[in-house]
Short mmCIF file of C-alpha atoms in Angstrom, two decimals:
data_model
loop_
_atom_site.label_atom_id
_atom_site.label_comp_id
_atom_site.label_asym_id
_atom_site.label_seq_id
_atom_site.Cartn_x
_atom_site.Cartn_y
_atom_site.Cartn_z
CA MET A 1 60.12 4.00 46.92
CA ILE A 2 57.65 2.01 44.20
CA ALA A 3 56.65 4.41 40.54
CA GLY A 4 53.87 6.23 39.07
CA ALA A 5 53.09 7.53 43.54
CA VAL A 6 50.39 10.31 43.17
CA ASP A 7 51.14 13.59 44.32
CA THR A 8 50.20 13.68 48.09
CA SER A 9 50.78 16.84 48.94
CA HIS A 10 47.92 17.54 49.80
CA ARG A 11 47.75 14.66 52.68
CA GLN A 12 48.76 14.07 55.60
CA HIS A 13 51.91 14.67 57.22
CA PRO A 14 54.20 11.24 57.57
CA LEU A 15 53.41 9.48 61.12
CA HIS A 16 55.07 10.77 64.08
CA GLU A 17 53.80 14.28 62.80
CA ARG A 18 49.89 13.21 63.27
CA SER A 19 47.73 11.78 65.73
CA THR A 20 48.19 7.34 65.78
CA ASP A 21 44.35 7.58 66.38
CA LEU A 22 44.11 9.39 63.28
CA TYR A 23 41.85 7.16 60.42
CA ALA A 24 43.24 9.18 57.39
CA ALA A 25 41.18 8.24 54.26
CA LEU A 26 37.93 6.55 53.67
CA LEU A 27 39.88 3.68 51.15
CA GLY A 28 37.63 2.09 48.17
CA GLY A 29 37.75 1.12 45.04
CA ASN A 30 40.72 -1.06 43.86
CA GLY A 31 43.62 -0.73 45.93
CA LYS A 32 45.74 1.28 42.55
CA ILE A 33 47.39 4.87 44.18
CA THR A 34 46.60 5.95 41.34
CA ASP A 35 42.96 5.73 42.33
CA GLY A 36 44.65 7.19 45.62
CA TRP A 37 45.31 4.48 47.74
CA PRO A 38 48.74 5.41 50.04
CA SER A 39 52.24 4.55 48.80
CA ILE A 40 54.84 2.61 50.47
CA ASP A 41 56.66 5.62 51.89
CA GLN A 42 53.18 6.64 53.17
CA TRP A 43 53.24 3.64 55.44
CA ALA A 44 54.68 4.53 59.23
CA ASP A 45 58.46 4.58 58.17
CA SER A 46 59.23 1.44 60.40
CA LEU A 47 58.03 -1.81 62.50
CA GLU A 48 59.94 0.18 65.61
CA THR A 49 57.41 2.91 65.30
CA MET A 50 54.35 1.41 64.31
CA PHE A 51 55.18 -1.55 66.81
CA GLU A 52 55.84 1.31 69.55
CA ASN A 53 51.98 3.29 68.76
CA ASN A 54 50.41 -0.27 69.01
CA LYS A 55 51.68 -1.20 72.43
CA GLY A 56 48.62 0.50 74.25
CA THR A 57 46.30 -1.26 72.12
CA ILE A 58 48.27 -4.77 72.99
CA SER A 59 48.60 -3.72 76.14
CA VAL A 60 44.98 -4.26 76.61
CA SER A 61 44.03 -5.98 74.32
CA CYS A 62 42.91 -9.53 75.87
CA ALA A 63 40.45 -8.09 78.47
CA GLU A 64 37.88 -7.69 75.98
CA TRP A 65 37.05 -11.25 75.52
CA GLY A 66 37.68 -11.80 79.40
CA LEU A 67 41.33 -13.36 79.78
CA PRO A 68 45.21 -12.50 80.57
CA ASN A 69 46.78 -9.27 78.98
CA ASN A 70 49.81 -9.95 77.94
CA SER A 71 53.27 -9.30 79.56
CA GLU A 72 55.65 -7.40 78.78
CA ASP A 73 57.60 -10.15 77.10
CA GLU A 74 54.65 -11.64 75.70
CA THR A 75 54.54 -8.25 73.93
CA GLN A 76 58.56 -8.52 73.09
CA PHE A 77 58.26 -11.98 71.12
CA ILE A 78 55.45 -10.44 69.08
CA LYS A 79 58.12 -8.41 67.24
CA ASP A 80 60.96 -10.39 67.21
CA ALA A 81 58.30 -13.40 65.63
CA ILE A 82 57.38 -10.49 63.28
CA TYR A 83 60.95 -9.86 61.86
CA GLN A 84 61.66 -13.32 62.07
CA ALA A 85 58.26 -14.09 59.05
CA GLU A 86 59.95 -10.72 57.78
CA LYS A 87 62.93 -12.60 57.40
CA SER A 88 61.85 -15.63 56.36
CA SER A 89 59.41 -14.65 54.10
CA GLY A 90 59.82 -11.65 52.23
CA VAL A 91 57.09 -9.86 53.60
CA ASP A 92 57.18 -7.21 54.98
CA ALA A 93 57.03 -6.60 58.76
CA ARG A 94 54.77 -3.83 58.89
CA PHE A 95 51.74 -5.36 56.78
CA ILE A 96 52.22 -8.37 59.32
CA LEU A 97 51.46 -6.15 62.14
CA SER A 98 48.06 -4.27 60.53
CA ILE A 99 47.00 -7.75 60.39
CA VAL A 100 47.29 -9.04 63.45
CA MET A 101 46.15 -5.58 64.98
CA GLN A 102 43.07 -6.07 62.38
CA GLU A 103 42.27 -9.85 63.71
CA SER A 104 43.52 -10.00 67.82
CA LYS A 105 44.86 -6.57 67.98
CA GLY A 106 47.82 -8.42 69.17
CA CYS A 107 46.22 -10.76 72.07
CA VAL A 108 48.05 -13.71 71.74
CA ARG A 109 45.56 -15.54 73.58
CA VAL A 110 42.88 -14.30 71.00
CA GLN A 111 39.76 -17.44 70.93
CA THR A 112 40.09 -19.45 67.21
CA THR A 113 36.76 -18.97 65.03
CA ASN A 114 35.29 -21.20 63.21
CA ASN A 115 32.44 -20.20 60.27
CA GLY A 116 33.33 -23.65 58.89
CA VAL A 117 37.03 -22.98 58.47
CA ALA A 118 39.01 -23.11 62.28
CA ASN A 119 41.15 -19.76 62.79
CA PRO A 120 42.90 -19.83 65.93
CA GLY A 121 45.43 -17.15 66.83
CA LEU A 122 47.08 -13.80 66.46
CA MET A 123 46.70 -14.00 62.55
CA GLN A 124 43.33 -15.93 62.51
CA SER A 125 44.93 -18.28 59.98
CA HIS A 126 43.59 -20.43 57.92
CA GLU A 127 43.59 -23.92 59.91
CA GLY A 128 46.92 -22.84 61.65
CA PHE A 129 48.79 -24.85 64.91
CA GLY A 130 49.85 -22.50 66.70
CA SER A 131 47.22 -21.18 69.80
CA CYS A 132 47.26 -20.26 73.86
CA ASN A 133 43.66 -20.77 73.86
CA ASP A 134 42.85 -24.30 72.06
CA ASN A 135 39.22 -24.74 72.77
CA GLY A 136 39.40 -22.97 75.96
CA LEU A 137 42.74 -24.17 76.79
CA VAL A 138 44.60 -21.14 77.42
CA GLN A 139 48.44 -20.49 77.91
CA ASN A 140 49.49 -17.85 80.40
CA PRO A 141 52.11 -17.25 80.04
CA CYS A 142 51.94 -18.24 75.99
CA PRO A 143 55.53 -19.33 74.64
CA ARG A 144 57.72 -18.21 72.69
CA SER A 145 57.37 -20.77 70.23
CA GLU A 146 53.88 -20.10 70.19
CA ILE A 147 53.73 -17.03 69.20
CA LEU A 148 55.71 -17.24 66.82
CA GLN A 149 53.97 -20.81 65.13
CA MET A 150 51.12 -17.86 65.34
CA ILE A 151 52.81 -15.69 62.64
CA LEU A 152 54.29 -17.86 61.51
CA ASP A 153 51.15 -19.68 60.03
CA GLY A 154 49.82 -16.19 58.89
CA VAL A 155 53.00 -15.33 56.87
CA GLU A 156 53.78 -18.59 55.37
CA GLY A 157 50.73 -20.30 55.25
CA THR A 158 49.50 -23.86 56.45
CA PRO A 159 48.95 -26.99 54.47
CA ALA A 160 44.54 -26.19 54.18
CA GLY A 161 45.43 -22.34 53.38
CA PRO A 162 47.57 -20.00 52.08
CA GLY A 163 49.56 -16.95 54.12
CA LEU A 164 50.70 -14.10 53.42
CA LYS A 165 53.59 -14.23 51.51
CA ALA A 166 51.35 -16.55 48.83
CA LEU A 167 48.38 -14.49 48.58
CA ILE A 168 51.28 -11.46 47.80
CA ALA A 169 52.58 -13.93 45.69
CA GLN A 170 49.55 -14.26 43.73
CA GLU A 171 48.27 -10.95 43.60
CA GLY A 172 51.57 -9.37 41.74
CA GLY A 173 54.65 -9.23 44.41
CA THR A 174 56.03 -7.10 45.92
CA ALA A 175 56.59 -4.79 43.78
CA ASP A 176 53.10 -3.52 43.71
CA VAL A 177 52.17 -1.67 47.09
CA THR A 178 48.15 -2.72 45.58
CA SER A 179 49.65 -6.52 45.63
CA TYR A 180 49.22 -5.77 49.54
CA TYR A 181 45.81 -5.26 49.69
CA LYS A 182 45.01 -7.05 47.62
CA ALA A 183 46.26 -9.67 49.99
CA ALA A 184 44.69 -8.47 52.39
CA ARG A 185 41.18 -8.63 50.87
CA ALA A 186 41.63 -11.87 50.21
CA TYR A 187 43.56 -13.08 53.90
CA ASN A 188 39.96 -11.92 55.33
CA SER A 189 37.32 -13.88 52.87
CA GLY A 190 39.63 -15.60 50.64
CA ALA A 191 39.12 -13.97 46.26
CA VAL A 192 39.02 -10.28 45.92
CA ALA A 193 35.87 -9.12 44.61
CA SER A 194 35.20 -10.24 40.38
CA SER A 195 34.78 -6.21 40.81
CA GLY A 196 37.91 -5.59 42.17
CA ASN A 197 36.40 -3.92 44.15
CA LEU A 198 38.30 -4.48 47.76
CA GLY A 199 35.36 -3.07 49.51
CA GLN A 200 33.06 -5.68 48.22
CA GLY A 201 32.90 -9.32 48.37
CA GLY A 202 32.91 -11.90 51.42
CA ALA A 203 33.39 -11.51 55.07
CA THR A 204 34.39 -7.83 56.46
CA HIS A 205 33.82 -4.88 53.74
CA CYS A 206 36.24 -2.18 55.91
CA TYR A 207 38.92 -4.18 56.06
CA VAL A 208 41.65 -3.54 53.70
CA SER A 209 40.18 0.17 54.34
CA ASP A 210 41.06 -0.75 57.91
CA VAL A 211 44.91 -2.22 57.10
CA ALA A 212 45.72 -0.13 54.82
CA ASN A 213 44.64 2.86 57.82
CA ARG A 214 46.50 1.27 60.61
CA LEU A 215 49.88 1.16 57.61
CA MET A 216 49.59 4.89 57.88
CA GLY A 217 49.88 4.89 61.90
CA TRP A 218 45.56 5.10 62.65
CA THR A 219 46.00 2.59 65.91
CA ASP A 220 42.50 2.20 68.13
CA GLY A 221 39.98 5.31 67.25
CA PRO A 222 36.56 5.73 65.81
CA SER A 223 36.83 3.84 62.38
CA LEU A 224 35.09 6.06 59.79
CA CYS A 225 34.72 3.33 57.80
CA ALA A 226 30.98 2.03 57.16
CA PRO A 227 30.46 -1.79 55.67
CA HIS A 228 27.29 -1.65 54.06
CA SER A 229 28.14 1.29 51.65
CA ILE A 230 32.49 1.23 51.96
CA GLY A 231 32.24 -1.43 48.22
CA GLN A 232 30.22 1.93 46.70
CA LEU A 233 33.64 4.11 46.43
CA SER A 234 35.24 3.78 43.52
CA ALA A 235 38.35 4.93 44.66
CA ALA A 236 39.88 6.22 47.66
CA HIS A 237 38.87 10.45 50.42
CA TRP A 238 41.03 11.80 52.89
CA ASP A 239 38.94 13.08 55.81
CA SER A 240 38.57 17.23 55.58
CA ASP A 241 41.77 18.03 57.03
CA SER A 242 43.68 17.82 54.26
CA SER A 243 41.21 17.11 51.23
CA ALA A 244 38.65 19.74 52.63
CA GLY A 245 37.56 21.27 49.45
CA HIS A 246 39.99 19.17 47.12
CA THR A 247 38.95 18.02 44.18
CA GLU A 248 39.77 13.87 43.76
CA ARG A 249 41.33 12.48 40.66
CA ASN A 250 38.26 10.79 39.64
CA GLY A 251 36.23 14.39 39.93
CA THR A 252 34.35 13.30 42.77
CA SER A 253 34.97 15.74 46.42
CA THR A 254 34.62 15.24 49.05
CA THR A 255 31.35 17.10 49.85
CA THR A 256 30.29 14.38 47.19
CA THR A 257 31.51 11.56 49.27
CA ALA A 258 29.49 13.52 52.36
CA ARG A 259 26.13 13.21 49.97
CA ILE A 260 26.75 9.65 49.05
CA PHE A 261 27.47 8.14 53.14
CA ALA A 262 23.93 10.24 54.08
CA GLN A 263 22.32 8.36 51.56
CA THR A 264 23.51 5.06 51.90
CA HIS A 265 24.53 4.97 55.84
CA GLY A 266 21.44 3.78 56.78
CA SER A 267 20.89 2.13 60.03
CA SER A 268 24.03 0.91 61.95
CA SER A 269 24.22 -2.88 62.47
CA SER A 270 24.08 -3.86 65.45
CA SER A 271 27.60 -5.05 65.97
CA LEU A 272 27.97 -1.17 65.94
CA SER A 273 28.82 1.55 69.08
CA ALA A 274 27.34 5.44 66.18
CA PRO A 275 28.49 8.71 67.74
CA SER A 276 27.42 10.64 65.11
CA THR A 277 30.58 12.57 64.75
CA PRO A 278 30.55 14.84 60.85
CA ILE A 279 34.79 14.69 59.71
CA VAL A 280 33.36 16.98 56.45
CA GLN A 281 31.97 20.01 56.13
CA SER A 282 29.10 19.83 53.54
CA SER A 283 24.73 20.82 52.93
CA VAL A 284 24.41 16.83 53.59
CA ALA A 285 26.07 15.32 57.16
CA TRP A 286 26.92 12.24 57.87
CA THR A 287 27.84 9.91 60.25
CA SER A 288 30.77 7.61 61.79
CA ALA A 289 30.60 4.33 62.91
CA ARG A 290 33.31 3.23 64.88
CA VAL A 291 33.62 -0.58 65.07
CA SER A 292 34.58 -3.27 67.45
CA HIS A 293 37.08 -5.07 66.97
CA SER A 294 35.08 -7.79 67.30
CA SER A 295 33.11 -7.15 64.57
CA THR A 296 35.61 -6.74 62.23
CA SER A 297 37.68 -9.65 62.85
CA LEU A 298 37.67 -11.94 64.91
CA ALA A 299 33.17 -12.12 64.33
CA CYS A 300 33.35 -11.35 60.43
CA ARG A 301 35.95 -14.27 59.67
CA ARG A 302 36.41 -15.98 56.12
CA LYS A 303 35.04 -19.27 55.29
CA GLY A 304 37.51 -21.25 53.39
CA ASN A 305 36.16 -20.04 50.02
#
């Protein structure tokens, strides 16, 4: 339990009591729990729970790229590798899984992306060594050793760039949950923006909000994060079920949040599907956009900066 947690009585119930497709909060600002970001006790209660809830997504994750889906053994190897990486690095296994899901949805044969730096494997690591899809050379089955290497590349880092372990330490260490959120930003884009706002900077603006929601139990339901406006929020705003009529600690009401997004959402990116789904009742409706996985991670990767 991390000291300094804010009152969370208005928020969603624990993971096992709520739908796993629920995107619970728009998480804007700097990642501090005093600004409404989730404390560690609001994360999924264990890797076992979190992994079980993501199994359905993992099992069909490769089909998006026209590749053979994971076998049951390959999926089990991912969990085993995450536990092994947690033991060797001290990085929370739940955080590792959240990055895996954000980067590849758990597809062991995910392709390598390259925007100036090669990002292979389950965690799209910085010039990592592990891959079961090396320039189109697909391994099926994907060996246990290769899956472990993919996870270690992302967690322990590579000679070319840091992994989660070094980035968490760089941002202050595991005693403060904010360090995890900052590390996620740095893992995706190379650095935290000078403003400290985790919805700003390069690469995928919704990355950290998505990762934090995954840690709280979100799996594969609609993302409520609009990439071109999340950076304008200075604090977290929880969904209508948990915060309707609630005024946030910074004095911004959920109705105001709705108005902000109505004014800034604009036209949808070509990579988004945009069902018009209001999530709060207000005089100004705003829409949520489901971001396709390929646009949230594989198509928007760090460039080694």
